[in-house]
mmCIF file of C-alpha atoms in Angstrom:
data_model
loop_
_atom_site.group_PDB
_atom_site.id
_atom_site.type_symbol
_atom_site.label_atom_id
_atom_site.label_comp_id
_atom_site.label_asym_id
_atom_site.label_seq_id
_atom_site.Cartn_x
_atom_site.Cartn_y
_atom_site.Cartn_z
ATOM 1 C CA MET A 1 6.138 -13.362 5.696
ATOM 2 C CA LEU A 2 8.268 -16.263 7.104
ATOM 3 C CA GLU A 3 8.094 -14.853 10.507
ATOM 4 C CA ALA A 4 4.325 -14.643 10.348
ATOM 5 C CA LEU A 5 4.118 -18.259 9.524
ATOM 6 C CA ASP A 6 6.352 -18.941 12.477
ATOM 7 C CA GLU A 7 3.967 -17.224 14.659
ATOM 8 C CA LEU A 8 1.029 -18.987 13.172
ATOM 9 C CA ARG A 9 2.653 -22.239 14.061
ATOM 10 C CA GLN A 10 3.546 -21.453 17.737
ATOM 11 C CA ARG A 11 -0.002 -20.209 18.389
ATOM 12 C CA PRO A 12 -2.328 -22.677 16.705
ATOM 13 C CA ILE A 13 -5.377 -20.544 17.667
ATOM 14 C CA ARG A 14 -4.356 -17.828 15.303
ATOM 15 C CA LEU A 15 -4.226 -20.297 12.367
ATOM 16 C CA VAL A 16 -7.484 -21.738 13.313
ATOM 17 C CA VAL A 17 -9.310 -18.339 13.809
ATOM 18 C CA LEU A 18 -7.689 -17.363 10.295
ATOM 19 C CA LEU A 19 -8.908 -20.580 8.656
ATOM 20 C CA ILE A 20 -12.551 -20.047 10.170
ATOM 21 C CA CYS A 21 -12.433 -16.624 8.738
ATOM 22 C CA ALA A 22 -11.451 -17.984 5.404
ATOM 23 C CA LEU A 23 -14.238 -20.472 5.355
ATOM 24 C CA VAL A 24 -17.060 -17.845 6.225
ATOM 25 C CA ALA A 25 -15.598 -15.241 3.629
ATOM 26 C CA ILE A 26 -16.001 -18.232 1.047
ATOM 27 C CA ALA A 27 -19.243 -19.119 2.099
ATOM 28 C CA HIS A 28 -20.164 -15.343 2.291
ATOM 29 C CA GLN A 29 -18.868 -14.847 -1.146
ATOM 30 C CA ALA A 30 -20.314 -18.240 -2.742
ATOM 31 C CA THR A 31 -23.987 -16.914 -1.945
ATOM 32 C CA ARG A 32 -23.323 -14.278 -4.864
ATOM 33 C CA TRP A 33 -21.754 -16.855 -7.352
ATOM 34 C CA GLY A 34 -22.671 -15.947 -10.733
ATOM 35 C CA TRP A 35 -23.480 -12.245 -9.870
ATOM 36 C CA PHE A 36 -21.285 -9.773 -11.744
ATOM 37 C CA ILE A 37 -21.413 -5.936 -11.353
ATOM 38 C CA ASP A 38 -22.158 -4.302 -14.867
ATOM 39 C CA ASP A 39 -18.560 -2.823 -15.109
ATOM 40 C CA ALA A 40 -17.069 -6.417 -15.065
ATOM 41 C CA ALA A 41 -18.363 -7.289 -18.389
ATOM 42 C CA ILE A 42 -16.537 -4.277 -20.019
ATOM 43 C CA CYS A 43 -13.139 -5.445 -18.427
ATOM 44 C CA PHE A 44 -14.016 -9.025 -19.630
ATOM 45 C CA ALA A 45 -14.501 -7.472 -23.286
ATOM 46 C CA TYR A 46 -11.390 -5.477 -23.248
ATOM 47 C CA ALA A 47 -9.263 -8.299 -21.788
ATOM 48 C CA ARG A 48 -10.433 -10.842 -24.514
ATOM 49 C CA ASN A 49 -9.901 -8.262 -27.236
ATOM 50 C CA VAL A 50 -6.209 -7.697 -25.883
ATOM 51 C CA ALA A 51 -5.835 -11.279 -25.735
ATOM 52 C CA GLN A 52 -7.184 -11.802 -29.378
ATOM 53 C CA LEU A 53 -4.523 -9.041 -30.322
ATOM 54 C CA GLU A 54 -7.517 -6.993 -31.379
ATOM 55 C CA GLY A 55 -6.204 -4.109 -29.288
ATOM 56 C CA VAL A 56 -7.463 -2.167 -26.342
ATOM 57 C CA VAL A 57 -10.932 -1.908 -27.701
ATOM 58 C CA PRO A 58 -14.393 -2.688 -26.355
ATOM 59 C CA TRP A 59 -15.337 -4.860 -29.559
ATOM 60 C CA PRO A 60 -13.277 -5.851 -32.822
ATOM 61 C CA GLY A 61 -12.852 -3.198 -34.986
ATOM 62 C CA ALA A 62 -14.008 -0.417 -32.703
ATOM 63 C CA GLU A 63 -11.921 2.948 -32.032
ATOM 64 C CA ARG A 64 -9.388 2.767 -29.227
ATOM 65 C CA ILE A 65 -11.064 4.484 -26.403
ATOM 66 C CA GLU A 66 -10.260 4.681 -22.499
ATOM 67 C CA GLY A 67 -13.085 2.381 -21.637
ATOM 68 C CA ILE A 68 -11.415 0.910 -18.451
ATOM 69 C CA SER A 69 -9.856 2.318 -15.283
ATOM 70 C CA ASP A 70 -8.189 -0.714 -14.231
ATOM 71 C CA PRO A 71 -5.352 -1.960 -16.541
ATOM 72 C CA LEU A 72 -3.744 -4.088 -14.346
ATOM 73 C CA TRP A 73 -6.797 -6.258 -13.803
ATOM 74 C CA VAL A 74 -7.625 -6.365 -17.662
ATOM 75 C CA ALA A 75 -4.063 -7.343 -18.330
ATOM 76 C CA LEU A 76 -4.217 -10.181 -15.799
ATOM 77 C CA LEU A 77 -7.593 -11.306 -17.319
ATOM 78 C CA ALA A 78 -6.038 -11.172 -20.762
ATOM 79 C CA VAL A 79 -3.247 -13.515 -19.654
ATOM 80 C CA LEU A 80 -5.649 -16.099 -18.352
ATOM 81 C CA TYR A 81 -7.774 -15.708 -21.577
ATOM 82 C CA ARG A 82 -5.097 -16.838 -23.388
ATOM 83 C CA LEU A 83 -4.704 -19.664 -21.219
ATOM 84 C CA GLY A 84 -8.219 -20.599 -22.105
ATOM 85 C CA LEU A 85 -10.052 -18.990 -19.062
ATOM 86 C CA ASP A 86 -12.861 -16.540 -19.715
ATOM 87 C CA GLY A 87 -13.342 -13.611 -17.390
ATOM 88 C CA PHE A 88 -16.662 -15.029 -16.451
ATOM 89 C CA GLU A 89 -15.141 -18.130 -15.541
ATOM 90 C CA ILE A 90 -11.955 -16.871 -13.676
ATOM 91 C CA ALA A 91 -12.766 -13.348 -12.298
ATOM 92 C CA GLU A 92 -14.961 -14.804 -9.008
ATOM 93 C CA PRO A 93 -12.458 -17.424 -8.186
ATOM 94 C CA LEU A 94 -9.823 -14.868 -8.310
ATOM 95 C CA GLY A 95 -11.708 -12.550 -5.991
ATOM 96 C CA MET A 96 -12.360 -15.232 -3.759
ATOM 97 C CA LEU A 97 -8.559 -15.939 -3.504
ATOM 98 C CA PHE A 98 -7.797 -12.329 -3.173
ATOM 99 C CA GLY A 99 -10.329 -12.001 -0.283
ATOM 100 C CA VAL A 100 -8.795 -14.909 1.450
ATOM 101 C CA ILE A 101 -5.327 -13.665 1.205
ATOM 102 C CA ASN A 102 -6.560 -10.298 2.229
ATOM 103 C CA LEU A 103 -8.015 -11.780 5.536
ATOM 104 C CA GLY A 104 -4.335 -12.712 6.475
ATOM 105 C CA LEU A 105 -3.053 -9.317 5.496
ATOM 106 C CA ALA A 106 -5.599 -7.587 7.544
ATOM 107 C CA TRP A 107 -4.372 -9.798 10.688
ATOM 108 C CA ARG A 108 -0.826 -8.587 9.869
ATOM 109 C CA LEU A 109 -1.998 -4.862 9.422
ATOM 110 C CA ALA A 110 -3.917 -4.807 12.588
ATOM 111 C CA ARG A 111 -0.984 -6.465 14.495
ATOM 112 C CA ALA A 112 1.645 -4.040 13.368
ATOM 113 C CA ALA A 113 -0.866 -1.339 14.505
ATOM 114 C CA LEU A 114 -1.835 -2.375 17.840
ATOM 115 C CA PRO A 115 0.394 -1.425 20.943
ATOM 116 C CA ASP A 116 0.123 -5.200 21.946
ATOM 117 C CA HIS A 117 1.724 -6.901 19.044
ATOM 118 C CA GLU A 118 1.662 -10.272 20.931
ATOM 119 C CA GLY A 119 -1.794 -10.113 21.760
ATOM 120 C CA GLU A 120 -4.945 -11.779 19.936
ATOM 121 C CA GLY A 121 -6.786 -8.386 19.362
ATOM 122 C CA ALA A 122 -5.519 -8.088 15.765
ATOM 123 C CA LEU A 123 -7.863 -11.177 14.898
ATOM 124 C CA ILE A 124 -10.906 -8.775 15.172
ATOM 125 C CA ALA A 125 -9.762 -7.384 11.734
ATOM 126 C CA PRO A 126 -10.001 -10.535 9.625
ATOM 127 C CA ILE A 127 -13.519 -11.621 11.666
ATOM 128 C CA LEU A 128 -14.968 -8.388 10.897
ATOM 129 C CA LEU A 129 -13.878 -8.610 7.116
ATOM 130 C CA ALA A 130 -14.980 -12.090 6.783
ATOM 131 C CA ILE A 131 -18.617 -11.239 7.984
ATOM 132 C CA ASN A 132 -18.665 -7.954 6.134
ATOM 133 C CA ALA A 133 -21.146 -7.890 3.338
ATOM 134 C CA GLN A 134 -19.657 -5.196 1.163
ATOM 135 C CA PHE A 135 -16.334 -7.232 1.426
ATOM 136 C CA ALA A 136 -18.061 -10.072 0.094
ATOM 137 C CA ILE A 137 -20.073 -8.447 -2.707
ATOM 138 C CA TRP A 138 -16.993 -6.484 -4.103
ATOM 139 C CA SER A 139 -14.651 -9.455 -3.895
ATOM 140 C CA ALA A 140 -17.160 -11.509 -5.873
ATOM 141 C CA SER A 141 -18.146 -8.599 -8.259
ATOM 142 C CA GLY A 142 -15.703 -9.663 -11.014
ATOM 143 C CA LEU A 143 -13.914 -6.406 -10.711
ATOM 144 C CA GLU A 144 -10.459 -5.463 -9.381
ATOM 145 C CA ASN A 145 -11.473 -4.721 -5.583
ATOM 146 C CA GLY A 146 -9.706 -7.630 -4.275
ATOM 147 C CA LEU A 147 -6.518 -7.107 -6.199
ATOM 148 C CA PHE A 148 -6.453 -3.646 -5.301
ATOM 149 C CA CYS A 149 -7.023 -4.273 -1.517
ATOM 150 C CA LEU A 150 -4.154 -7.019 -1.524
ATOM 151 C CA LEU A 151 -1.857 -4.608 -3.411
ATOM 152 C CA LEU A 152 -2.447 -2.003 -0.926
ATOM 153 C CA SER A 153 -2.134 -4.029 2.016
ATOM 154 C CA VAL A 154 1.352 -5.460 0.903
ATOM 155 C CA ALA A 155 2.424 -1.955 0.202
ATOM 156 C CA ILE A 156 1.472 -0.644 3.544
ATOM 157 C CA LEU A 157 3.227 -3.726 5.152
ATOM 158 C CA ARG A 158 6.287 -3.184 2.968
ATOM 159 C CA THR A 159 6.555 0.421 3.697
ATOM 160 C CA LEU A 160 6.434 -0.131 7.269
ATOM 161 C CA GLN A 161 9.220 -2.834 6.902
ATOM 162 C CA GLU A 162 11.340 -0.491 5.013
ATOM 163 C CA VAL A 163 10.986 2.571 7.179
ATOM 164 C CA ARG A 164 12.010 0.401 10.340
ATOM 165 C CA GLY A 165 14.590 -2.035 8.901
ATOM 166 C CA GLY A 166 15.681 -0.837 5.409
ATOM 167 C CA GLY A 167 15.798 -3.166 2.648
ATOM 168 C CA TRP A 168 14.985 -3.118 -1.027
ATOM 169 C CA PRO A 169 12.578 -0.507 -2.005
ATOM 170 C CA LEU A 170 9.842 -2.931 -2.972
ATOM 171 C CA ALA A 171 6.945 -0.719 -1.743
ATOM 172 C CA SER A 172 7.389 1.451 -4.516
ATOM 173 C CA LEU A 173 6.827 -1.486 -6.904
ATOM 174 C CA CYS A 174 3.534 -2.229 -5.027
ATOM 175 C CA TYR A 175 2.405 1.487 -5.344
ATOM 176 C CA LEU A 176 3.085 1.445 -8.967
ATOM 177 C CA LEU A 177 0.992 -1.477 -9.395
ATOM 178 C CA LEU A 178 -1.620 -0.250 -7.208
ATOM 179 C CA ALA A 179 -1.761 2.777 -9.435
ATOM 180 C CA TRP A 180 -2.235 0.579 -12.391
ATOM 181 C CA THR A 181 -5.263 -1.461 -10.882
ATOM 182 C CA ARG A 182 -7.246 1.908 -9.932
ATOM 183 C CA PRO A 183 -6.755 5.511 -10.438
ATOM 184 C CA GLU A 184 -6.696 6.192 -6.571
ATOM 185 C CA GLY A 185 -3.767 4.189 -6.299
ATOM 186 C CA ILE A 186 -1.946 7.126 -7.300
ATOM 187 C CA GLY A 187 -3.218 8.954 -4.135
ATOM 188 C CA TYR A 188 -2.297 6.056 -1.883
ATOM 189 C CA ALA A 189 1.193 6.041 -3.596
ATOM 190 C CA ALA A 190 1.672 9.697 -2.784
ATOM 191 C CA LEU A 191 0.867 9.145 0.722
ATOM 192 C CA GLY A 192 3.027 6.132 1.216
ATOM 193 C CA GLY A 193 6.129 8.145 -0.019
ATOM 194 C CA LEU A 194 5.250 10.998 1.989
ATOM 195 C CA TRP A 195 5.131 8.653 5.024
ATOM 196 C CA PHE A 196 8.284 7.089 4.333
ATOM 197 C CA ALA A 197 10.012 10.458 3.773
ATOM 198 C CA LEU A 198 8.750 11.941 7.143
ATOM 199 C CA TRP A 199 9.620 8.522 9.037
ATOM 200 C CA THR A 200 12.964 8.852 7.636
ATOM 201 C CA LEU A 201 13.723 12.404 8.322
ATOM 202 C CA ARG A 202 12.447 11.798 11.838
ATOM 203 C CA GLN A 203 14.946 9.130 12.468
ATOM 204 C CA GLY A 204 17.780 11.316 11.168
ATOM 205 C CA ARG A 205 18.383 9.588 7.781
ATOM 206 C CA GLY A 206 18.637 11.409 4.710
ATOM 207 C CA LEU A 207 16.639 10.885 1.806
ATOM 208 C CA ARG A 208 18.129 9.024 -0.883
#
C-alpha cells in the first residue's frame, strides 16, 4: 500500500486520473440515490433486529430462518445501527465509499497483471469501472456487492504478494471474510488456495 502511494506521488498523472475516476463514479452512483434493490430491505431488517437483540430474524418474534446470504454485510449494518445509523441511511454511502476504493484496487490489479508494470495502461481498468452502469447500479443497490469486490481485490493482491515475497498469510483472512460476505466467496477462496499452492510448488518451496 505504501509503495502504491509513493508511486502516485512520483507520477501525479496517475493520481489525477484516479481522482477523476472517483468523481465520475460518485456522480454515476448519485443518479441512483434513494434507489434500493428489494433484497436490501431484507438485510436492513435483519441488521436492525440483530442490533436490537431480537435475534437473526426478519421481524421481532419471528422464527429464526436463513433469510440472508451476506452475514458479514448484515453484521456491519447491525454495528452501524447500534451507532444510530439505519441501513437506509448508511448503505448507499458505504457502497459509494467501497466503489471508490475499488477503483484504486482495480488499478493495482491491472498494474500487477500487465507486462509493463511501470506503464499507464493499468489506468484503463478504473476508467472502465467508473463509467460502467452495472458497477454504479450494484454499488448503490444497498447490498454487499461493493464490500465483496473490495475483499476479493484485496485477497488477490495479498495472495500475489505472499506467493512472491512471503509474509503473514493475511490472504486467508480476506478469503474467510469473502466467504462470509457472499456464498460464492468459498469458490474464490478455493481458487486462491489452489493458486497459492501451485505457485509455491513451482518455486520449489514446500507447503506449510
